[in-house]
Short mmCIF file of C-alpha atoms in Angstrom, two decimals:
data_model
loop_
_atom_site.label_atom_id
_atom_site.label_comp_id
_atom_site.label_asym_id
_atom_site.label_seq_id
_atom_site.Cartn_x
_atom_site.Cartn_y
_atom_site.Cartn_z
CA UNK A 1 -88.85 -103.77 88.74
CA UNK A 2 -87.43 -103.29 85.66
CA UNK A 3 -84.31 -102.03 85.55
CA UNK A 4 -81.86 -100.64 82.42
CA UNK A 5 -78.48 -100.30 83.94
CA UNK A 6 -76.23 -98.50 81.32
CA UNK A 7 -73.17 -98.31 82.27
CA UNK A 8 -71.14 -100.97 84.18
CA UNK A 9 -67.68 -100.29 84.84
CA UNK A 10 -65.43 -99.97 88.64
CA UNK A 11 -68.54 -98.91 90.67
CA UNK A 12 -71.20 -99.70 87.77
CA UNK A 13 -71.13 -102.92 88.18
CA UNK A 14 -71.07 -104.11 91.84
CA UNK A 15 -74.21 -101.10 92.31
CA UNK A 16 -75.83 -103.01 89.11
CA UNK A 17 -75.10 -106.64 91.51
CA UNK A 18 -77.01 -105.10 94.30
CA UNK A 19 -80.17 -104.91 92.32
CA UNK A 20 -79.40 -108.07 90.82
CA UNK A 21 -79.48 -109.82 94.49
CA UNK A 22 -82.44 -107.76 95.52
CA UNK A 23 -84.38 -109.40 92.84
CA UNK A 24 -85.01 -106.50 89.99
CA UNK A 25 -84.50 -108.07 86.83
CA UNK A 26 -82.02 -106.01 85.15
CA UNK A 27 -81.76 -105.26 81.34
CA UNK A 28 -77.92 -104.99 80.65
CA UNK A 29 -76.16 -102.53 78.56
CA UNK A 30 -72.13 -101.81 78.24
CA UNK A 31 -71.68 -105.12 79.06
CA UNK A 32 -67.64 -106.33 78.48
CA UNK A 33 -65.33 -109.52 79.48
CA UNK A 34 -65.26 -108.12 83.12
CA UNK A 35 -69.46 -107.08 83.68
CA UNK A 36 -70.07 -110.71 82.38
CA UNK A 37 -70.25 -112.68 85.69
CA UNK A 38 -74.16 -109.56 85.97
CA UNK A 39 -75.36 -111.61 82.83
CA UNK A 40 -74.50 -115.20 84.20
CA UNK A 41 -76.12 -114.30 88.07
CA UNK A 42 -79.55 -113.30 86.46
CA UNK A 43 -78.85 -109.84 84.09
CA UNK A 44 -79.95 -110.25 80.64
CA UNK A 45 -77.65 -107.67 78.18
CA UNK A 46 -79.42 -105.34 75.73
CA UNK A 47 -77.21 -104.30 72.84
CA UNK A 48 -78.58 -100.13 73.25
CA UNK A 49 -79.16 -98.54 75.78
CA UNK A 50 -82.28 -97.34 73.65
CA UNK A 51 -83.09 -101.88 74.27
CA UNK A 52 -81.96 -101.19 78.41
CA UNK A 53 -85.30 -98.82 78.12
CA UNK A 54 -87.91 -100.34 76.37
CA UNK A 55 -90.35 -101.66 79.21
CA UNK A 56 -88.72 -99.99 81.91
CA UNK A 57 -89.73 -99.19 85.06
CA UNK A 58 -86.76 -97.35 85.26
CA UNK A 59 -83.38 -96.46 83.63
CA UNK A 60 -79.93 -96.09 86.14
CA UNK A 61 -77.31 -94.17 84.33
CA UNK A 62 -73.10 -94.48 85.48
CA UNK A 63 -71.27 -93.30 82.56
CA UNK A 64 -68.43 -91.25 82.18
CA UNK A 65 -68.50 -87.59 81.72
CA UNK A 66 -71.00 -84.81 79.96
CA UNK A 67 -70.86 -86.29 77.00
CA UNK A 68 -71.93 -89.86 77.62
CA UNK A 69 -74.73 -89.10 79.52
CA UNK A 70 -76.04 -87.33 76.39
CA UNK A 71 -75.22 -89.79 73.85
CA UNK A 72 -77.16 -93.35 76.10
CA UNK A 73 -79.81 -90.60 76.60
CA UNK A 74 -80.37 -88.98 73.41
CA UNK A 75 -77.67 -90.41 70.21
CA UNK A 76 -78.85 -92.48 67.67
CA UNK A 77 -80.44 -96.03 69.76
CA UNK A 78 -80.50 -93.82 72.89
CA UNK A 79 -82.47 -95.32 76.21
CA UNK A 80 -85.07 -91.74 74.93
CA UNK A 81 -85.68 -93.95 72.35
CA UNK A 82 -87.02 -95.93 75.09
CA UNK A 83 -88.55 -94.66 77.76
CA UNK A 84 -92.13 -94.91 77.61
CA UNK A 85 -94.63 -92.73 80.41
CA UNK A 86 -93.79 -91.96 83.54
CA UNK A 87 -90.15 -94.10 83.54
CA UNK A 88 -87.75 -93.05 85.92
CA UNK A 89 -83.95 -91.26 85.16
CA UNK A 90 -81.59 -92.24 87.33
CA UNK A 91 -77.86 -90.49 86.16
CA UNK A 92 -75.56 -91.47 88.82
CA UNK A 93 -73.18 -89.72 86.67
CA UNK A 94 -70.99 -87.32 88.25
CA UNK A 95 -71.32 -84.50 84.94
CA UNK A 96 -72.54 -80.91 84.53
CA UNK A 97 -75.11 -79.36 86.70
CA UNK A 98 -75.89 -77.08 83.42
CA UNK A 99 -76.09 -80.24 81.31
CA UNK A 100 -78.36 -82.57 83.53
CA UNK A 101 -80.92 -79.09 84.64
CA UNK A 102 -81.32 -79.43 80.11
CA UNK A 103 -81.39 -82.87 80.58
CA UNK A 104 -83.67 -83.30 82.53
CA UNK A 105 -86.30 -81.37 81.08
CA UNK A 106 -85.74 -82.60 78.03
CA UNK A 107 -86.49 -86.47 79.99
CA UNK A 108 -89.42 -84.09 81.26
CA UNK A 109 -91.27 -82.97 78.07
CA UNK A 110 -90.94 -86.38 77.00
CA UNK A 111 -93.13 -87.95 80.43
CA UNK A 112 -90.33 -89.23 81.75
CA UNK A 113 -89.73 -88.15 85.81
CA UNK A 114 -85.67 -87.37 85.92
CA UNK A 115 -82.85 -87.85 89.23
CA UNK A 116 -80.01 -86.87 89.59
CA UNK A 117 -78.21 -88.78 92.27
CA UNK A 118 -74.31 -89.21 91.92
CA UNK A 119 -72.45 -90.70 94.58
CA UNK A 120 -69.39 -90.46 96.54
CA UNK A 121 -67.49 -92.66 98.39
CA UNK A 122 -65.37 -94.92 95.66
CA UNK A 123 -65.28 -98.29 94.50
CA UNK A 124 -65.23 -99.72 97.97
CA UNK A 125 -67.93 -98.20 98.74
CA UNK A 126 -69.98 -99.77 95.63
CA UNK A 127 -68.77 -102.91 96.53
CA UNK A 128 -69.83 -102.41 99.41
CA UNK A 129 -73.12 -100.81 99.53
CA UNK A 130 -72.37 -97.47 101.39
CA UNK A 131 -72.20 -95.38 99.29
CA UNK A 132 -72.89 -91.38 99.66
CA UNK A 133 -75.64 -90.18 97.03
CA UNK A 134 -76.86 -86.60 96.94
CA UNK A 135 -80.16 -86.20 95.03
CA UNK A 136 -81.43 -83.93 91.70
CA UNK A 137 -85.46 -83.87 90.82
CA UNK A 138 -89.65 -84.26 92.51
CA UNK A 139 -90.29 -85.27 94.53
CA UNK A 140 -92.55 -87.97 93.18
CA UNK A 141 -89.31 -88.93 91.48
CA UNK A 142 -87.04 -89.37 94.72
CA UNK A 143 -89.49 -91.07 96.92
CA UNK A 144 -89.62 -93.40 93.61
CA UNK A 145 -85.84 -93.75 93.23
CA UNK A 146 -85.20 -94.76 97.18
CA UNK A 147 -85.88 -97.73 97.54
CA UNK A 148 -83.32 -98.59 94.47
CA UNK A 149 -81.18 -96.06 96.35
CA UNK A 150 -81.16 -97.92 98.88
CA UNK A 151 -79.75 -101.26 97.69
CA UNK A 152 -76.56 -98.82 97.10
CA UNK A 153 -75.67 -96.86 99.64
CA UNK A 154 -76.71 -95.72 102.99
CA UNK A 155 -76.48 -91.91 103.16
CA UNK A 156 -79.42 -91.21 100.33
CA UNK A 157 -79.90 -87.47 100.75
CA UNK A 158 -82.40 -84.91 98.20
CA UNK A 159 -80.59 -81.67 98.06
CA UNK A 160 -82.96 -80.43 95.51
CA UNK A 161 -84.76 -79.86 92.03
CA UNK A 162 -82.94 -81.38 89.09
CA UNK A 163 -79.89 -81.05 88.91
CA UNK A 164 -79.18 -80.51 92.01
CA UNK A 165 -77.17 -83.66 93.17
CA UNK A 166 -74.55 -83.21 90.73
CA UNK A 167 -74.45 -79.79 92.05
CA UNK A 168 -72.70 -81.08 95.76
CA UNK A 169 -71.06 -83.06 94.22
CA UNK A 170 -69.66 -81.24 92.77
CA UNK A 171 -68.77 -79.40 95.72
CA UNK A 172 -67.88 -82.46 97.17
CA UNK A 173 -65.35 -83.01 94.82
CA UNK A 174 -63.85 -80.07 94.74
CA UNK A 175 -63.64 -80.01 99.27
CA UNK A 176 -62.00 -84.06 98.21
CA UNK A 177 -59.32 -82.10 96.11
CA UNK A 178 -57.79 -79.64 98.24
CA UNK A 179 -57.84 -81.61 101.39
CA UNK A 180 -56.05 -84.50 99.08
CA UNK A 181 -53.19 -81.41 98.89
CA UNK A 182 -53.17 -80.44 101.98
CA UNK A 183 -52.35 -83.76 102.75
CA UNK A 184 -49.77 -84.06 100.80
CA UNK A 185 -47.53 -80.79 101.93
CA UNK A 186 -47.93 -81.80 105.04
CA UNK A 187 -46.53 -85.14 104.52
CA UNK A 188 -43.47 -83.81 102.59
CA UNK A 189 -43.36 -80.29 104.64
CA UNK A 190 -43.02 -83.14 107.11
CA UNK A 191 -40.28 -85.98 104.97
CA UNK A 192 -38.54 -82.66 104.27
CA UNK A 193 -37.83 -81.50 108.16
CA UNK A 194 -36.80 -84.82 108.84
CA UNK A 195 -39.36 -86.17 110.57
CA UNK A 196 -40.68 -89.54 110.21
CA UNK A 197 -43.73 -88.15 108.00
CA UNK A 198 -46.06 -91.98 109.21
CA UNK A 199 -45.35 -90.36 112.62
CA UNK A 200 -46.70 -87.28 111.95
CA UNK A 201 -49.75 -89.05 110.30
CA UNK A 202 -50.23 -91.04 113.50
CA UNK A 203 -49.86 -88.25 115.67
CA UNK A 204 -52.35 -85.71 114.29
CA UNK A 205 -55.38 -89.14 113.44
CA UNK A 206 -57.56 -88.15 115.87
CA UNK A 207 -57.15 -84.50 116.88
CA UNK A 208 -58.66 -81.09 114.14
CA UNK A 209 -56.68 -81.46 111.79
CA UNK A 210 -58.03 -85.43 111.17
CA UNK A 211 -60.37 -86.91 108.73
CA UNK A 212 -61.16 -89.03 105.84
CA UNK A 213 -58.54 -88.61 102.90
CA UNK A 214 -55.27 -88.51 105.87
CA UNK A 215 -56.86 -91.71 107.27
CA UNK A 216 -56.76 -92.97 104.23
CA UNK A 217 -55.29 -91.49 101.69
CA UNK A 218 -52.17 -90.10 103.87
CA UNK A 219 -51.69 -94.71 104.05
CA UNK A 220 -51.41 -94.61 100.16
CA UNK A 221 -48.95 -91.73 99.98
CA UNK A 222 -46.73 -93.27 102.98
CA UNK A 223 -46.94 -96.46 101.68
CA UNK A 224 -47.34 -95.64 97.50
CA UNK A 225 -49.51 -98.05 96.37
CA UNK A 226 -51.47 -95.83 94.58
CA UNK A 227 -53.97 -98.11 92.33
CA UNK A 228 -56.95 -96.91 91.66
CA UNK A 229 -59.33 -95.97 93.83
CA UNK A 230 -61.10 -92.73 91.82
CA UNK A 231 -57.69 -91.85 88.85
CA UNK A 232 -56.88 -88.65 88.73
CA UNK A 233 -57.79 -88.27 85.23
CA UNK A 234 -61.87 -89.03 86.54
CA UNK A 235 -60.69 -86.00 89.76
CA UNK A 236 -59.49 -83.86 86.79
CA UNK A 237 -62.61 -83.63 85.14
CA UNK A 238 -64.72 -83.14 88.35
CA UNK A 239 -62.06 -80.07 89.66
CA UNK A 240 -62.43 -78.35 85.61
CA UNK A 241 -67.20 -79.16 86.46
CA UNK A 242 -66.66 -77.19 89.69
CA UNK A 243 -63.66 -74.36 87.58
CA UNK A 244 -66.06 -74.05 84.60
CA UNK A 245 -69.35 -72.83 87.46
CA UNK A 246 -66.94 -70.76 88.81
CA UNK A 247 -66.24 -69.00 85.66
CA UNK A 248 -69.80 -68.88 84.37
CA UNK A 249 -71.06 -67.72 88.31
CA UNK A 250 -68.16 -65.18 88.55
CA UNK A 251 -66.89 -67.04 91.27
CA UNK A 252 -63.01 -66.46 92.44
CA UNK A 253 -62.30 -70.70 93.48
CA UNK A 254 -58.23 -69.86 93.49
CA UNK A 255 -57.48 -73.27 95.68
CA UNK A 256 -59.58 -74.99 93.05
CA UNK A 257 -57.68 -74.06 90.22
CA UNK A 258 -54.89 -74.51 91.75
CA UNK A 259 -56.00 -78.20 92.37
CA UNK A 260 -56.94 -78.51 88.41
CA UNK A 261 -52.88 -77.82 87.61
CA UNK A 262 -51.85 -79.73 89.70
CA UNK A 263 -54.16 -82.41 88.33
CA UNK A 264 -52.93 -81.65 84.79
CA UNK A 265 -49.59 -81.95 85.88
CA UNK A 266 -50.06 -84.59 87.17
CA UNK A 267 -51.84 -86.18 84.19
CA UNK A 268 -49.00 -84.59 82.59
CA UNK A 269 -46.48 -86.50 83.19
CA UNK A 270 -48.29 -89.33 83.46
CA UNK A 271 -50.09 -90.31 86.67
CA UNK A 272 -53.84 -89.86 85.06
CA UNK A 273 -54.92 -93.30 85.66
CA UNK A 274 -53.63 -93.55 89.28
CA UNK A 275 -55.54 -93.33 92.68
CA UNK A 276 -55.80 -89.23 93.25
CA UNK A 277 -53.93 -89.49 96.42
CA UNK A 278 -50.53 -90.13 93.67
CA UNK A 279 -50.83 -86.06 93.10
CA UNK A 280 -48.33 -86.22 95.62
CA UNK A 281 -46.43 -87.29 93.60
CA UNK A 282 -46.79 -84.03 91.55
CA UNK A 283 -46.23 -82.39 94.24
CA UNK A 284 -42.92 -83.74 95.22
CA UNK A 285 -41.61 -83.80 92.15
CA UNK A 286 -41.54 -79.58 91.75
CA UNK A 287 -39.59 -79.82 94.63
CA UNK A 288 -36.73 -81.90 92.68
CA UNK A 289 -37.54 -84.78 95.61
#
């Protein structure tokens, strides 16, 4: 397929690379020095989102936040200006479910197809084509997208209509955020009580408290290896989406709000560009440790 790919950050670069390796023709927008190897292996640099979308069968977005998606799609020189009839837009960014429904309606109203397909699995998942992908859109859009998504991920679920994929991603980030907070609190308690936190973690692995967060992020907390990974800045954005959604729906999500505030504090102390496992630093700081 001819694919316009917009957004070549930590996640987008390997994802685009997998598509090029599979023989697809990629027009790449937002190429920087670090993503120049994608051009060298066969991608074509596009000066604008419109240029990337022109003549494309599929346009894939992987940008940071809701305003970025809106600008890339509908701003001056945006992808919407270059879309043909029946072009599929796949937004793999993590953004507002409410805004996603609006974007989908605008794309479909112009004769395109829409699929929101945010991902989980982080940089390692992107590099290893092992992402979990949560999809919202029509059966037609999902069917057209699935062969491409299978080149980037391993667990691919059609959750429902447009916006449902983004809702699933927000739910994912709530669970991840709260579990990071729980692991950080447990390891902080173990250390303060005089137990070896590494051995406490070892004792919990395989039990009912076991989780990927305890395995991966627990080890990062113990070793204080906080290179991203997934930055606190980005996770705070997702927790804010959850808090905003709760407000719109008149829901009480008290622990989600607490973790969002912890992430606010982490960013305030200068840790926003560290991996979200660095939340333990903020927690320990509250106790003067």
